[in-house]
Amino acid sequence: MKVMNYSTLIFFILIIQGTSAYSQENTILHVDSLSLRNDYLAEMQSVNILKHKPIEVTENLVRSVLDKQTAFAVYKDNYMVTGIPLNKPVNRKTADTFFQFSIRHRVTKSVLPFNSFLYITYSQKSFWDIYDESSPFHDTNYNPGIGIGRYVIRNNKLKGAVMLSLEHESNGKADLDSRSWNYINVSIKYFYNMRLSAKAQAYLPYVDGEHNKDMLRYKGYGNFSINYIDKKNLWWFSLEIVPRDKIINPNIHTSLSFRVSKNSNQYLTLDYYAGYGEGLLNYKEYTNQIRIGFTIKPDFFSAY
């Protein structure tokens, strides 16, 4: 068991070392338009992050940038973090390691109706009791999906992106431990300026798992998140709020990340989760966990 677990850890480290080809970091800096690059650099130096100032760009240029990107890239944050609970005694059974592996592949360029594109995604997250005897994986969740998306341009300003995907999530277990659901994910991303963006998602679910019919009361029917980067593009702050059956009692996931090198998308991360449904197996169990570790992040201006 330990050999398999350590092999997984080594595999993840190799992924960290090899992601530069897939990160699409600073996409805008690699386009052919000198004026666009200059606008990006100037706006990044703005001290007023609350100023609403979408970058001016033509739709043809945005499609050109998107179509020139590597089709295979990082989708969600790729974590390898470890930490302790804040609401339980700290011991080798309550402390854990959490990692998430998330990728996407653009199947087509923006040649579909309305200049949209087709993509597929796959995310997998695991809760690893690495400090317990034999270091078992407590829960692993698998999340494949297929979707269609496009950037939204109005009056030569990049407003954001709209995505529509069909997804499945399950823990791959059988009988009483089986957890699964299917859903349509409607996602809207909005670029307030070059350093601040917001994203809202709504789920249209079909819960087919026999033993998790009430799961959405704990996981919620969508989420709202914000992302902020500082003017030197070193610090990245993320906050995700997941409304549940009681709006005043949401699930909260937040992180503060520091970029270890200007030439990579690897970050040192302090991560905090408070709420239900962090994993599928024990979705009814309240989690209040703080963790620290590494994160591989996608491009800040990604449509996904």
PDB file of C-alpha atoms in Angstrom:
ATOM      1  CA  MET A   1       0.000   0.000   0.000  1.00  0.00           C
ATOM      2  CA  LYS A   2       2.769   2.452   0.911  1.00  0.00           C
ATOM      3  CA  VAL A   3       4.599   1.759  -2.336  1.00  0.00           C
ATOM      4  CA  MET A   4       1.456   2.654  -4.324  1.00  0.00           C
ATOM      5  CA  ASN A   5       0.863   5.789  -2.265  1.00  0.00           C
ATOM      6  CA  TYR A   6       4.414   7.052  -2.631  1.00  0.00           C
ATOM      7  CA  SER A   7       4.310   6.275  -6.346  1.00  0.00           C
ATOM      8  CA  THR A   8       1.251   8.518  -6.590  1.00  0.00           C
ATOM      9  CA  LEU A   9       3.117  11.285  -4.767  1.00  0.00           C
ATOM     10  CA  ILE A  10       6.095  10.988  -7.131  1.00  0.00           C
ATOM     11  CA  PHE A  11       3.747  11.040 -10.139  1.00  0.00           C
ATOM     12  CA  PHE A  12       2.156  14.266  -8.912  1.00  0.00           C
ATOM     13  CA  ILE A  13       5.581  15.876  -8.407  1.00  0.00           C
ATOM     14  CA  LEU A  14       6.467  14.974 -11.995  1.00  0.00           C
ATOM     15  CA  ILE A  15       3.251  16.636 -13.118  1.00  0.00           C
ATOM     16  CA  ILE A  16       4.272  19.791 -11.238  1.00  0.00           C
ATOM     17  CA  GLN A  17       7.626  19.815 -13.005  1.00  0.00           C
ATOM     18  CA  GLY A  18       6.088  19.247 -16.418  1.00  0.00           C
ATOM     19  CA  THR A  19       3.138  21.612 -16.511  1.00  0.00           C
ATOM     20  CA  SER A  20       4.804  24.624 -18.125  1.00  0.00           C
ATOM     21  CA  ALA A  21       3.773  23.356 -21.553  1.00  0.00           C
ATOM     22  CA  TYR A  22       0.153  23.129 -20.508  1.00  0.00           C
ATOM     23  CA  SER A  23      -0.378  26.120 -18.244  1.00  0.00           C
ATOM     24  CA  GLN A  24      -0.939  28.841 -20.866  1.00  0.00           C
ATOM     25  CA  GLU A  25       0.400  31.267 -18.254  1.00  0.00           C
ATOM     26  CA  ASN A  26       0.189  34.930 -19.284  1.00  0.00           C
ATOM     27  CA  THR A  27      -1.583  34.128 -22.544  1.00  0.00           C
ATOM     28  CA  ILE A  28      -2.006  37.794 -23.422  1.00  0.00           C
ATOM     29  CA  LEU A  29       1.755  38.355 -23.245  1.00  0.00           C
ATOM     30  CA  HIS A  30       2.327  35.829 -26.010  1.00  0.00           C
ATOM     31  CA  VAL A  31       0.002  37.230 -28.670  1.00  0.00           C
ATOM     32  CA  ASP A  32       1.260  39.082 -31.736  1.00  0.00           C
ATOM     33  CA  SER A  33      -0.407  42.392 -30.859  1.00  0.00           C
ATOM     34  CA  LEU A  34       2.099  44.801 -29.280  1.00  0.00           C
ATOM     35  CA  SER A  35      -0.676  47.220 -28.244  1.00  0.00           C
ATOM     36  CA  LEU A  36      -2.553  44.431 -26.455  1.00  0.00           C
ATOM     37  CA  ARG A  37       0.547  43.404 -24.514  1.00  0.00           C
ATOM     38  CA  ASN A  38       1.213  47.033 -23.558  1.00  0.00           C
ATOM     39  CA  ASP A  39      -2.394  47.462 -22.375  1.00  0.00           C
ATOM     40  CA  TYR A  40      -2.045  44.330 -20.269  1.00  0.00           C
ATOM     41  CA  LEU A  41       1.197  45.450 -18.605  1.00  0.00           C
ATOM     42  CA  ALA A  42      -0.148  48.953 -17.964  1.00  0.00           C
ATOM     43  CA  GLU A  43      -3.361  47.699 -16.411  1.00  0.00           C
ATOM     44  CA  MET A  44      -1.518  45.202 -14.202  1.00  0.00           C
ATOM     45  CA  GLN A  45       0.286  48.148 -12.618  1.00  0.00           C
ATOM     46  CA  SER A  46      -2.990  49.857 -11.735  1.00  0.00           C
ATOM     47  CA  VAL A  47      -3.284  50.419  -7.997  1.00  0.00           C
ATOM     48  CA  ASN A  48      -7.076  50.705  -8.093  1.00  0.00           C
ATOM     49  CA  ILE A  49      -8.315  47.160  -8.453  1.00  0.00           C
ATOM     50  CA  LEU A  50     -11.932  48.282  -7.926  1.00  0.00           C
ATOM     51  CA  LYS A  51     -11.900  50.336 -11.108  1.00  0.00           C
ATOM     52  CA  HIS A  52     -14.046  48.754 -13.775  1.00  0.00           C
ATOM     53  CA  LYS A  53     -11.900  48.648 -16.871  1.00  0.00           C
ATOM     54  CA  PRO A  54     -12.229  45.641 -19.190  1.00  0.00           C
ATOM     55  CA  ILE A  55      -9.417  45.341 -21.679  1.00  0.00           C
ATOM     56  CA  GLU A  56     -10.233  46.631 -25.151  1.00  0.00           C
ATOM     57  CA  VAL A  57      -9.824  43.927 -27.771  1.00  0.00           C
ATOM     58  CA  THR A  58     -11.524  42.805 -30.969  1.00  0.00           C
ATOM     59  CA  GLU A  59     -13.413  39.530 -31.089  1.00  0.00           C
ATOM     60  CA  ASN A  60     -11.283  38.321 -33.984  1.00  0.00           C
ATOM     61  CA  LEU A  61      -8.133  38.795 -31.895  1.00  0.00           C
ATOM     62  CA  VAL A  62      -9.615  36.927 -28.934  1.00  0.00           C
ATOM     63  CA  ARG A  63     -10.563  34.001 -31.162  1.00  0.00           C
ATOM     64  CA  SER A  64      -7.069  34.067 -32.652  1.00  0.00           C
ATOM     65  CA  VAL A  65      -5.468  33.937 -29.190  1.00  0.00           C
ATOM     66  CA  LEU A  66      -7.756  31.092 -28.102  1.00  0.00           C
ATOM     67  CA  ASP A  67      -7.162  29.053 -31.237  1.00  0.00           C
ATOM     68  CA  LYS A  68      -3.376  29.408 -30.887  1.00  0.00           C
ATOM     69  CA  GLN A  69      -3.380  28.033 -27.357  1.00  0.00           C
ATOM     70  CA  THR A  70      -2.235  24.499 -26.681  1.00  0.00           C
ATOM     71  CA  ALA A  71      -5.384  22.378 -26.732  1.00  0.00           C
ATOM     72  CA  PHE A  72      -4.367  20.408 -23.621  1.00  0.00           C
ATOM     73  CA  ALA A  73      -4.003  22.480 -20.441  1.00  0.00           C
ATOM     74  CA  VAL A  74      -4.769  22.912 -16.753  1.00  0.00           C
ATOM     75  CA  TYR A  75      -8.497  23.179 -15.993  1.00  0.00           C
ATOM     76  CA  LYS A  76      -9.161  23.760 -12.284  1.00  0.00           C
ATOM     77  CA  ASP A  77      -6.452  24.288  -9.671  1.00  0.00           C
ATOM     78  CA  ASN A  78      -4.187  21.264  -9.255  1.00  0.00           C
ATOM     79  CA  TYR A  79      -3.546  20.858  -5.520  1.00  0.00           C
ATOM     80  CA  MET A  80      -1.179  18.921  -3.324  1.00  0.00           C
ATOM     81  CA  VAL A  81      -1.847  20.236   0.185  1.00  0.00           C
ATOM     82  CA  THR A  82      -1.760  18.799   3.679  1.00  0.00           C
ATOM     83  CA  GLY A  83      -3.262  20.042   6.904  1.00  0.00           C
ATOM     84  CA  ILE A  84      -5.239  19.637  10.092  1.00  0.00           C
ATOM     85  CA  PRO A  85      -8.840  20.119  11.272  1.00  0.00           C
ATOM     86  CA  LEU A  86      -9.828  23.144  13.333  1.00  0.00           C
ATOM     87  CA  ASN A  87     -12.976  21.567  14.779  1.00  0.00           C
ATOM     88  CA  LYS A  88     -11.574  18.209  15.896  1.00  0.00           C
ATOM     89  CA  PRO A  89      -8.654  16.871  17.915  1.00  0.00           C
ATOM     90  CA  VAL A  90      -5.537  16.736  15.739  1.00  0.00           C
ATOM     91  CA  ASN A  91      -4.218  13.218  15.293  1.00  0.00           C
ATOM     92  CA  ARG A  92      -3.040  10.929  12.504  1.00  0.00           C
ATOM     93  CA  LYS A  93      -6.627  10.056  11.586  1.00  0.00           C
ATOM     94  CA  THR A  94      -7.930  13.623  11.307  1.00  0.00           C
ATOM     95  CA  ALA A  95      -4.891  15.220   9.648  1.00  0.00           C
ATOM     96  CA  ASP A  96      -4.764  14.466   5.934  1.00  0.00           C
ATOM     97  CA  THR A  97      -3.401  15.291   2.502  1.00  0.00           C
ATOM     98  CA  PHE A  98      -5.716  16.508  -0.244  1.00  0.00           C
ATOM     99  CA  PHE A  99      -4.812  16.559  -3.899  1.00  0.00           C
ATOM    100  CA  GLN A 100      -6.710  17.421  -7.045  1.00  0.00           C
ATOM    101  CA  PHE A 101      -5.680  16.658 -10.608  1.00  0.00           C
ATOM    102  CA  SER A 102      -7.643  18.612 -13.218  1.00  0.00           C
ATOM    103  CA  ILE A 103      -7.105  18.925 -16.983  1.00  0.00           C
ATOM    104  CA  ARG A 104      -9.044  20.002 -20.053  1.00  0.00           C
ATOM    105  CA  HIS A 105      -8.709  19.490 -23.776  1.00  0.00           C
ATOM    106  CA  ARG A 106     -10.163  21.805 -26.409  1.00  0.00           C
ATOM    107  CA  VAL A 107     -11.572  19.476 -29.064  1.00  0.00           C
ATOM    108  CA  THR A 108     -12.258  22.152 -31.688  1.00  0.00           C
ATOM    109  CA  LYS A 109     -11.170  25.684 -32.400  1.00  0.00           C
ATOM    110  CA  SER A 110     -13.800  28.438 -32.232  1.00  0.00           C
ATOM    111  CA  VAL A 111     -15.461  27.318 -35.458  1.00  0.00           C
ATOM    112  CA  LEU A 112     -18.789  26.133 -34.062  1.00  0.00           C
ATOM    113  CA  PRO A 113     -21.956  28.303 -34.231  1.00  0.00           C
ATOM    114  CA  PHE A 114     -21.601  31.687 -32.448  1.00  0.00           C
ATOM    115  CA  ASN A 115     -17.791  31.266 -32.596  1.00  0.00           C
ATOM    116  CA  SER A 116     -17.936  28.692 -29.823  1.00  0.00           C
ATOM    117  CA  PHE A 117     -15.677  25.697 -29.214  1.00  0.00           C
ATOM    118  CA  LEU A 118     -16.064  22.173 -27.864  1.00  0.00           C
ATOM    119  CA  TYR A 119     -13.995  20.887 -24.941  1.00  0.00           C
ATOM    120  CA  ILE A 120     -13.715  17.944 -22.565  1.00  0.00           C
ATOM    121  CA  THR A 121     -12.590  18.033 -18.929  1.00  0.00           C
ATOM    122  CA  TYR A 122     -11.502  15.615 -16.263  1.00  0.00           C
ATOM    123  CA  SER A 123     -10.953  16.308 -12.565  1.00  0.00           C
ATOM    124  CA  GLN A 124     -10.051  13.901  -9.810  1.00  0.00           C
ATOM    125  CA  LYS A 125      -9.641  14.720  -6.144  1.00  0.00           C
ATOM    126  CA  SER A 126      -8.481  12.427  -3.355  1.00  0.00           C
ATOM    127  CA  PHE A 127      -8.451  12.637   0.416  1.00  0.00           C
ATOM    128  CA  TRP A 128      -5.359  10.776   1.564  1.00  0.00           C
ATOM    129  CA  ASP A 129      -4.947   9.704   5.185  1.00  0.00           C
ATOM    130  CA  ILE A 130      -1.196   9.808   4.703  1.00  0.00           C
ATOM    131  CA  TYR A 131      -0.422   9.966   8.435  1.00  0.00           C
ATOM    132  CA  ASP A 132      -2.548   6.936   9.334  1.00  0.00           C
ATOM    133  CA  GLU A 133      -1.310   3.368   9.362  1.00  0.00           C
ATOM    134  CA  SER A 134      -0.846   2.045   5.772  1.00  0.00           C
ATOM    135  CA  SER A 135      -1.697   5.569   4.458  1.00  0.00           C
ATOM    136  CA  PRO A 136      -5.076   4.727   2.843  1.00  0.00           C
ATOM    137  CA  PHE A 137      -7.001   6.900   0.417  1.00  0.00           C
ATOM    138  CA  HIS A 138     -10.144   7.760   2.360  1.00  0.00           C
ATOM    139  CA  ASP A 139     -12.162   9.052  -0.596  1.00  0.00           C
ATOM    140  CA  THR A 140     -11.523   9.666  -4.300  1.00  0.00           C
ATOM    141  CA  ASN A 141     -13.962  11.538  -6.569  1.00  0.00           C
ATOM    142  CA  TYR A 142     -13.999  11.320 -10.373  1.00  0.00           C
ATOM    143  CA  ASN A 143     -15.473  14.137 -12.460  1.00  0.00           C
ATOM    144  CA  PRO A 144     -15.474  13.884 -16.297  1.00  0.00           C
ATOM    145  CA  GLY A 145     -17.356  16.381 -18.472  1.00  0.00           C
ATOM    146  CA  ILE A 146     -17.961  17.685 -21.970  1.00  0.00           C
ATOM    147  CA  GLY A 147     -18.962  21.238 -22.799  1.00  0.00           C
ATOM    148  CA  ILE A 148     -19.206  24.123 -25.211  1.00  0.00           C
ATOM    149  CA  GLY A 149     -18.066  27.698 -24.586  1.00  0.00           C
ATOM    150  CA  ARG A 150     -17.227  31.073 -26.027  1.00  0.00           C
ATOM    151  CA  TYR A 151     -15.749  34.415 -25.010  1.00  0.00           C
ATOM    152  CA  VAL A 152     -18.128  37.361 -24.679  1.00  0.00           C
ATOM    153  CA  ILE A 153     -17.023  40.573 -26.435  1.00  0.00           C
ATOM    154  CA  ARG A 154     -19.116  43.764 -26.370  1.00  0.00           C
ATOM    155  CA  ASN A 155     -18.095  47.107 -27.868  1.00  0.00           C
ATOM    156  CA  ASN A 156     -14.562  45.792 -28.403  1.00  0.00           C
ATOM    157  CA  LYS A 157     -14.219  44.964 -24.690  1.00  0.00           C
ATOM    158  CA  LEU A 158     -13.546  41.515 -23.253  1.00  0.00           C
ATOM    159  CA  LYS A 159     -16.418  40.978 -20.805  1.00  0.00           C
ATOM    160  CA  GLY A 160     -15.913  37.328 -19.949  1.00  0.00           C
ATOM    161  CA  ALA A 161     -17.035  33.888 -21.081  1.00  0.00           C
ATOM    162  CA  VAL A 162     -20.083  31.622 -21.076  1.00  0.00           C
ATOM    163  CA  MET A 163     -19.780  27.840 -20.734  1.00  0.00           C
ATOM    164  CA  LEU A 164     -22.312  24.994 -20.816  1.00  0.00           C
ATOM    165  CA  SER A 165     -21.216  21.481 -19.866  1.00  0.00           C
ATOM    166  CA  LEU A 166     -22.629  18.064 -19.046  1.00  0.00           C
ATOM    167  CA  GLU A 167     -20.804  16.438 -16.134  1.00  0.00           C
ATOM    168  CA  HIS A 168     -20.793  13.334 -13.981  1.00  0.00           C
ATOM    169  CA  GLU A 169     -19.251  12.904 -10.542  1.00  0.00           C
ATOM    170  CA  SER A 170     -18.910   9.746  -8.500  1.00  0.00           C
ATOM    171  CA  ASN A 171     -16.612   8.060  -6.014  1.00  0.00           C
ATOM    172  CA  GLY A 172     -16.375   4.757  -7.884  1.00  0.00           C
ATOM    173  CA  LYS A 173     -17.615   2.729  -4.922  1.00  0.00           C
ATOM    174  CA  ALA A 174     -20.427   0.191  -4.711  1.00  0.00           C
ATOM    175  CA  ASP A 175     -23.319  -0.621  -2.393  1.00  0.00           C
ATOM    176  CA  LEU A 176     -23.714   1.587   0.704  1.00  0.00           C
ATOM    177  CA  ASP A 177     -20.600   3.653  -0.031  1.00  0.00           C
ATOM    178  CA  SER A 178     -21.677   4.542  -3.585  1.00  0.00           C
ATOM    179  CA  ARG A 179     -22.089   8.281  -4.313  1.00  0.00           C
ATOM    180  CA  SER A 180     -22.894   9.743  -7.736  1.00  0.00           C
ATOM    181  CA  TRP A 181     -24.767  12.467  -9.578  1.00  0.00           C
ATOM    182  CA  ASN A 182     -25.100  14.001 -13.048  1.00  0.00           C
ATOM    183  CA  TYR A 183     -25.656  17.651 -13.844  1.00  0.00           C
ATOM    184  CA  ILE A 184     -25.663  20.387 -16.444  1.00  0.00           C
ATOM    185  CA  ASN A 185     -23.245  23.128 -15.429  1.00  0.00           C
ATOM    186  CA  VAL A 186     -24.073  26.653 -16.607  1.00  0.00           C
ATOM    187  CA  SER A 187     -21.060  28.914 -15.979  1.00  0.00           C
ATOM    188  CA  ILE A 188     -20.551  32.647 -16.480  1.00  0.00           C
ATOM    189  CA  LYS A 189     -17.156  34.272 -15.995  1.00  0.00           C
ATOM    190  CA  TYR A 190     -16.740  38.042 -15.811  1.00  0.00           C
ATOM    191  CA  PHE A 191     -13.479  39.998 -16.084  1.00  0.00           C
ATOM    192  CA  TYR A 192     -13.987  43.137 -14.009  1.00  0.00           C
ATOM    193  CA  ASN A 193     -10.485  44.292 -14.902  1.00  0.00           C
ATOM    194  CA  MET A 194      -7.081  42.744 -15.552  1.00  0.00           C
ATOM    195  CA  ARG A 195      -6.626  41.697 -11.922  1.00  0.00           C
ATOM    196  CA  LEU A 196     -10.116  40.889 -10.685  1.00  0.00           C
ATOM    197  CA  SER A 197     -12.616  38.378 -12.039  1.00  0.00           C
ATOM    198  CA  ALA A 198     -15.821  36.747 -10.834  1.00  0.00           C
ATOM    199  CA  LYS A 199     -17.511  33.498 -11.773  1.00  0.00           C
ATOM    200  CA  ALA A 200     -20.988  32.096 -11.124  1.00  0.00           C
ATOM    201  CA  GLN A 201     -22.112  28.523 -11.728  1.00  0.00           C
ATOM    202  CA  ALA A 202     -25.552  26.940 -11.531  1.00  0.00           C
ATOM    203  CA  TYR A 203     -26.162  23.193 -11.548  1.00  0.00           C
ATOM    204  CA  LEU A 204     -29.183  21.531 -13.136  1.00  0.00           C
ATOM    205  CA  PRO A 205     -28.841  18.187 -11.355  1.00  0.00           C
ATOM    206  CA  TYR A 206     -30.035  14.640 -11.672  1.00  0.00           C
ATOM    207  CA  VAL A 207     -29.036  12.688  -8.567  1.00  0.00           C
ATOM    208  CA  ASP A 208     -29.077   9.004  -9.473  1.00  0.00           C
ATOM    209  CA  GLY A 209     -27.135   7.692  -6.493  1.00  0.00           C
ATOM    210  CA  GLU A 210     -29.392   5.514  -4.360  1.00  0.00           C
ATOM    211  CA  HIS A 211     -27.573   6.420  -1.145  1.00  0.00           C
ATOM    212  CA  ASN A 212     -27.105  10.166  -1.700  1.00  0.00           C
ATOM    213  CA  LYS A 213     -30.523  11.494  -2.729  1.00  0.00           C
ATOM    214  CA  ASP A 214     -30.173  14.465  -0.353  1.00  0.00           C
ATOM    215  CA  MET A 215     -26.601  15.325  -1.386  1.00  0.00           C
ATOM    216  CA  LEU A 216     -27.442  18.706  -2.933  1.00  0.00           C
ATOM    217  CA  ARG A 217     -28.656  19.996   0.445  1.00  0.00           C
ATOM    218  CA  TYR A 218     -25.005  19.773   1.472  1.00  0.00           C
ATOM    219  CA  LYS A 219     -23.089  20.371  -1.784  1.00  0.00           C
ATOM    220  CA  GLY A 220     -25.373  23.156  -3.034  1.00  0.00           C
ATOM    221  CA  TYR A 221     -26.861  23.972  -6.435  1.00  0.00           C
ATOM    222  CA  GLY A 222     -24.006  26.145  -7.666  1.00  0.00           C
ATOM    223  CA  ASN A 223     -21.333  28.545  -6.481  1.00  0.00           C
ATOM    224  CA  PHE A 224     -19.968  32.054  -6.747  1.00  0.00           C
ATOM    225  CA  SER A 225     -16.239  32.786  -6.765  1.00  0.00           C
ATOM    226  CA  ILE A 226     -13.814  35.674  -7.127  1.00  0.00           C
ATOM    227  CA  ASN A 227     -10.150  35.665  -8.112  1.00  0.00           C
ATOM    228  CA  TYR A 228      -7.662  38.455  -7.570  1.00  0.00           C
ATOM    229  CA  ILE A 229      -3.976  38.802  -8.531  1.00  0.00           C
ATOM    230  CA  ASP A 230      -1.663  41.579  -7.351  1.00  0.00           C
ATOM    231  CA  LYS A 231      -0.020  44.030  -9.740  1.00  0.00           C
ATOM    232  CA  LYS A 232       3.235  42.032  -9.798  1.00  0.00           C
ATOM    233  CA  ASN A 233       1.353  38.818 -10.618  1.00  0.00           C
ATOM    234  CA  LEU A 234       2.835  37.046  -7.601  1.00  0.00           C
ATOM    235  CA  TRP A 235      -0.082  36.756  -5.149  1.00  0.00           C
ATOM    236  CA  TRP A 236      -3.368  35.082  -6.076  1.00  0.00           C
ATOM    237  CA  PHE A 237      -6.404  35.185  -3.770  1.00  0.00           C
ATOM    238  CA  SER A 238      -9.450  32.976  -4.388  1.00  0.00           C
ATOM    239  CA  LEU A 239     -12.782  32.826  -2.593  1.00  0.00           C
ATOM    240  CA  GLU A 240     -15.601  30.409  -3.407  1.00  0.00           C
ATOM    241  CA  ILE A 241     -19.015  30.595  -1.753  1.00  0.00           C
ATOM    242  CA  VAL A 242     -21.466  27.698  -2.167  1.00  0.00           C
ATOM    243  CA  PRO A 243     -25.075  28.462  -1.114  1.00  0.00           C
ATOM    244  CA  ARG A 244     -26.830  25.441   0.362  1.00  0.00           C
ATOM    245  CA  ASP A 245     -30.353  24.823   1.619  1.00  0.00           C
ATOM    246  CA  LYS A 246     -29.795  27.729   4.007  1.00  0.00           C
ATOM    247  CA  ILE A 247     -28.396  30.765   2.212  1.00  0.00           C
ATOM    248  CA  ILE A 248     -26.956  32.204   5.428  1.00  0.00           C
ATOM    249  CA  ASN A 249     -24.917  29.041   6.044  1.00  0.00           C
ATOM    250  CA  PRO A 250     -22.870  28.444   2.862  1.00  0.00           C
ATOM    251  CA  ASN A 251     -19.834  26.290   2.252  1.00  0.00           C
ATOM    252  CA  ILE A 252     -16.692  28.415   1.969  1.00  0.00           C
ATOM    253  CA  HIS A 253     -13.439  27.584   0.229  1.00  0.00           C
ATOM    254  CA  THR A 254     -10.658  30.157   0.153  1.00  0.00           C
ATOM    255  CA  SER A 255      -6.960  30.151  -0.643  1.00  0.00           C
ATOM    256  CA  LEU A 256      -3.993  32.500  -0.723  1.00  0.00           C
ATOM    257  CA  SER A 257      -1.197  31.524  -3.112  1.00  0.00           C
ATOM    258  CA  PHE A 258       2.288  32.875  -3.751  1.00  0.00           C
ATOM    259  CA  ARG A 259       3.912  32.313  -7.111  1.00  0.00           C
ATOM    260  CA  VAL A 260       7.327  30.718  -6.629  1.00  0.00           C
ATOM    261  CA  SER A 261       8.721  31.902  -9.975  1.00  0.00           C
ATOM    262  CA  LYS A 262       7.747  34.528 -12.560  1.00  0.00           C
ATOM    263  CA  ASN A 263       8.400  31.929 -15.251  1.00  0.00           C
ATOM    264  CA  SER A 264       6.000  29.280 -13.951  1.00  0.00           C
ATOM    265  CA  ASN A 265       2.452  28.806 -12.720  1.00  0.00           C
ATOM    266  CA  GLN A 266       3.426  26.985  -9.521  1.00  0.00           C
ATOM    267  CA  TYR A 267       2.329  28.449  -6.207  1.00  0.00           C
ATOM    268  CA  LEU A 268       2.791  27.929  -2.495  1.00  0.00           C
ATOM    269  CA  THR A 269      -0.764  27.805  -1.138  1.00  0.00           C
ATOM    270  CA  LEU A 270      -2.562  28.273   2.157  1.00  0.00           C
ATOM    271  CA  ASP A 271      -5.977  26.641   1.730  1.00  0.00           C
ATOM    272  CA  TYR A 272      -9.071  26.680   3.964  1.00  0.00           C
ATOM    273  CA  TYR A 273     -12.398  24.846   3.656  1.00  0.00           C
ATOM    274  CA  ALA A 274     -15.417  25.220   5.955  1.00  0.00           C
ATOM    275  CA  GLY A 275     -18.660  23.445   5.177  1.00  0.00           C
ATOM    276  CA  TYR A 276     -20.154  20.231   3.889  1.00  0.00           C
ATOM    277  CA  GLY A 277     -19.651  18.181   0.757  1.00  0.00           C
ATOM    278  CA  GLU A 278     -15.908  18.604   0.324  1.00  0.00           C
ATOM    279  CA  GLY A 279     -15.822  14.927  -0.591  1.00  0.00           C
ATOM    280  CA  LEU A 280     -18.631  12.659  -1.787  1.00  0.00           C
ATOM    281  CA  LEU A 281     -18.320   9.772   0.658  1.00  0.00           C
ATOM    282  CA  ASN A 282     -18.962  11.773   3.833  1.00  0.00           C
ATOM    283  CA  TYR A 283     -20.840  14.693   2.266  1.00  0.00           C
ATOM    284  CA  LYS A 284     -22.985  15.110   5.405  1.00  0.00           C
ATOM    285  CA  GLU A 285     -19.908  15.572   7.602  1.00  0.00           C
ATOM    286  CA  TYR A 286     -18.878  19.140   8.425  1.00  0.00           C
ATOM    287  CA  THR A 287     -15.301  19.983   7.420  1.00  0.00           C
ATOM    288  CA  ASN A 288     -13.225  22.777   8.922  1.00  0.00           C
ATOM    289  CA  GLN A 289      -9.760  22.127   7.552  1.00  0.00           C
ATOM    290  CA  ILE A 290      -6.698  24.294   6.957  1.00  0.00           C
ATOM    291  CA  ARG A 291      -3.960  23.017   4.637  1.00  0.00           C
ATOM    292  CA  ILE A 292      -0.702  24.161   3.083  1.00  0.00           C
ATOM    293  CA  GLY A 293       1.153  22.948   0.024  1.00  0.00           C
ATOM    294  CA  PHE A 294       1.570  23.445  -3.736  1.00  0.00           C
ATOM    295  CA  THR A 295      -0.891  24.502  -6.420  1.00  0.00           C
ATOM    296  CA  ILE A 296      -0.629  24.502 -10.209  1.00  0.00           C
ATOM    297  CA  LYS A 297      -2.972  27.179 -11.529  1.00  0.00           C
ATOM    298  CA  PRO A 298      -4.486  27.779 -14.971  1.00  0.00           C
ATOM    299  CA  ASP A 299      -4.168  31.028 -16.859  1.00  0.00           C
ATOM    300  CA  PHE A 300      -5.946  33.885 -15.038  1.00  0.00           C
ATOM    301  CA  PHE A 301      -7.744  34.804 -18.297  1.00  0.00           C
ATOM    302  CA  SER A 302      -8.879  31.290 -19.111  1.00  0.00           C
ATOM    303  CA  ALA A 303     -12.481  31.012 -20.304  1.00  0.00           C
ATOM    304  CA  TYR A 304     -13.034  27.798 -18.349  1.00  0.00           C
TER     305      TYR A 304
END
